[in-house]
Every structure is written in C-alpha cells, then in structure tokens.
Amino acid sequence: MNFKDKEEFIICPQCGEEAFVTLRYGFNKVDCPVCEYFLIVYLDTDGKAWTRELGVLETAENQ
Ligand SMILES: [Zn+2]
C-alpha cells in the first residue's frame, strides 16, 4: 500500500484554536492543543478524511 500520513488543518469549534494535525490511515483521535475538545477523524486509503464534525476539518467530507 502506497500511503502516507496526511497533515490536516483544524479549527477548534470550542476555543477557536487553529492547529495542524497529522492523520494516519484509519481512525484518528484528534485533540485540540488548547482545550479538552477532540474529534474522531477517519482517513481512508485514498488520503481522504472523513468526520462527523461540521466545519472543524476544512478538507474533510461529512458522513
Ligand atoms: Zn479547543
């Protein structure tokens, strides 16, 4: 499998912090670096990120 980790830009909906996070294939628990907010992001084998959270991960598609 030719697959690399992917950097994604997140905006925390709770405190407004902006951060880069590194995603790996499969399910990722992404923590806000400032507050206690986290979200679950799934990265598929095509490098596409999926999440249920709206507007947190700019490039993700919502399920
Ligand atoms: Zn936050």
PDB file of C-alpha atoms and ligand atoms in Angstrom:
ATOM      1  CA  MET A   1       0.000   0.000   0.000  1.00  0.00           C
ATOM      2  CA  ASN A   2       1.450   3.324  -1.062  1.00  0.00           C
ATOM      3  CA  PHE A   3       0.113   5.543   1.631  1.00  0.00           C
ATOM      4  CA  LYS A   4       1.497   8.378   3.694  1.00  0.00           C
ATOM      5  CA  ASP A   5       0.410  10.252   6.764  1.00  0.00           C
ATOM      6  CA  LYS A   6      -1.553  13.369   5.972  1.00  0.00           C
ATOM      7  CA  GLU A   7      -1.403  16.792   7.559  1.00  0.00           C
ATOM      8  CA  GLU A   8      -4.733  18.477   8.124  1.00  0.00           C
ATOM      9  CA  PHE A   9      -5.673  21.895   9.359  1.00  0.00           C
ATOM     10  CA  ILE A  10      -8.252  22.015  12.131  1.00  0.00           C
ATOM     11  CA  ILE A  11     -10.213  24.817  13.709  1.00  0.00           C
ATOM     12  CA  CYS A  12     -11.472  24.005  17.188  1.00  0.00           C
ATOM     13  CA  PRO A  13     -15.190  24.838  17.456  1.00  0.00           C
ATOM     14  CA  GLN A  14     -14.913  25.207  21.211  1.00  0.00           C
ATOM     15  CA  CYS A  15     -11.999  27.637  21.688  1.00  0.00           C
ATOM     16  CA  GLY A  16     -11.214  28.721  18.112  1.00  0.00           C
ATOM     17  CA  GLU A  17      -7.651  27.426  18.163  1.00  0.00           C
ATOM     18  CA  GLU A  18      -6.164  26.618  14.764  1.00  0.00           C
ATOM     19  CA  ALA A  19      -3.687  23.771  14.502  1.00  0.00           C
ATOM     20  CA  PHE A  20      -2.087  21.281  12.159  1.00  0.00           C
ATOM     21  CA  VAL A  21      -2.583  17.644  12.998  1.00  0.00           C
ATOM     22  CA  THR A  22      -1.133  14.514  11.454  1.00  0.00           C
ATOM     23  CA  LEU A  23      -3.574  11.822  10.419  1.00  0.00           C
ATOM     24  CA  ARG A  24      -2.792   8.162   9.809  1.00  0.00           C
ATOM     25  CA  TYR A  25      -4.809   5.598   7.927  1.00  0.00           C
ATOM     26  CA  GLY A  26      -7.872   4.552   9.875  1.00  0.00           C
ATOM     27  CA  PHE A  27      -9.476   6.202  12.857  1.00  0.00           C
ATOM     28  CA  ASN A  28      -7.689   9.117  14.494  1.00  0.00           C
ATOM     29  CA  LYS A  29      -8.480  10.862  17.751  1.00  0.00           C
ATOM     30  CA  VAL A  30      -7.576  14.476  17.133  1.00  0.00           C
ATOM     31  CA  ASP A  31      -7.090  16.621  20.210  1.00  0.00           C
ATOM     32  CA  CYS A  32      -7.296  20.380  20.385  1.00  0.00           C
ATOM     33  CA  PRO A  33      -3.896  21.548  21.709  1.00  0.00           C
ATOM     34  CA  VAL A  34      -5.515  24.135  23.964  1.00  0.00           C
ATOM     35  CA  CYS A  35      -8.812  22.876  25.359  1.00  0.00           C
ATOM     36  CA  GLU A  36     -10.376  19.483  26.001  1.00  0.00           C
ATOM     37  CA  TYR A  37     -12.170  19.263  22.670  1.00  0.00           C
ATOM     38  CA  PHE A  38     -11.411  16.310  20.421  1.00  0.00           C
ATOM     39  CA  LEU A  39     -12.899  14.790  17.343  1.00  0.00           C
ATOM     40  CA  ILE A  40     -12.692  11.467  15.568  1.00  0.00           C
ATOM     41  CA  VAL A  41     -11.410  11.544  12.001  1.00  0.00           C
ATOM     42  CA  TYR A  42     -11.243   8.620   9.638  1.00  0.00           C
ATOM     43  CA  LEU A  43      -8.600   8.687   6.913  1.00  0.00           C
ATOM     44  CA  ASP A  44      -9.201   6.305   4.046  1.00  0.00           C
ATOM     45  CA  THR A  45      -6.674   4.676   1.722  1.00  0.00           C
ATOM     46  CA  ASP A  46      -7.108   7.444  -0.855  1.00  0.00           C
ATOM     47  CA  GLY A  47      -5.986  10.000   1.701  1.00  0.00           C
ATOM     48  CA  LYS A  48      -9.461  11.433   2.124  1.00  0.00           C
ATOM     49  CA  ALA A  49     -10.511  12.459   5.617  1.00  0.00           C
ATOM     50  CA  TRP A  50     -13.987  11.883   6.995  1.00  0.00           C
ATOM     51  CA  THR A  51     -15.588  13.217  10.134  1.00  0.00           C
ATOM     52  CA  ARG A  52     -18.999  13.790  11.646  1.00  0.00           C
ATOM     53  CA  GLU A  53     -17.986  17.182  12.971  1.00  0.00           C
ATOM     54  CA  LEU A  54     -19.032  20.104  10.804  1.00  0.00           C
ATOM     55  CA  GLY A  55     -16.531  22.807   9.964  1.00  0.00           C
ATOM     56  CA  VAL A  56     -13.664  21.546  12.107  1.00  0.00           C
ATOM     57  CA  LEU A  57     -11.611  19.881   9.412  1.00  0.00           C
ATOM     58  CA  GLU A  58     -11.720  22.045   6.318  1.00  0.00           C
ATOM     59  CA  THR A  59     -10.915  19.383   3.750  1.00  0.00           C
ATOM     60  CA  ALA A  60     -12.966  16.592   5.264  1.00  0.00           C
ATOM     61  CA  GLU A  61     -16.219  15.299   3.900  1.00  0.00           C
ATOM     62  CA  ASN A  62     -19.008  14.823   6.361  1.00  0.00           C
ATOM     63  CA  GLN A  63     -20.683  11.475   6.662  1.00  0.00           C
TER      64      GLN A  63
HETATM   65 ZN    ZN B   1     -10.047  23.978  21.579  1.00  0.00          ZN
END
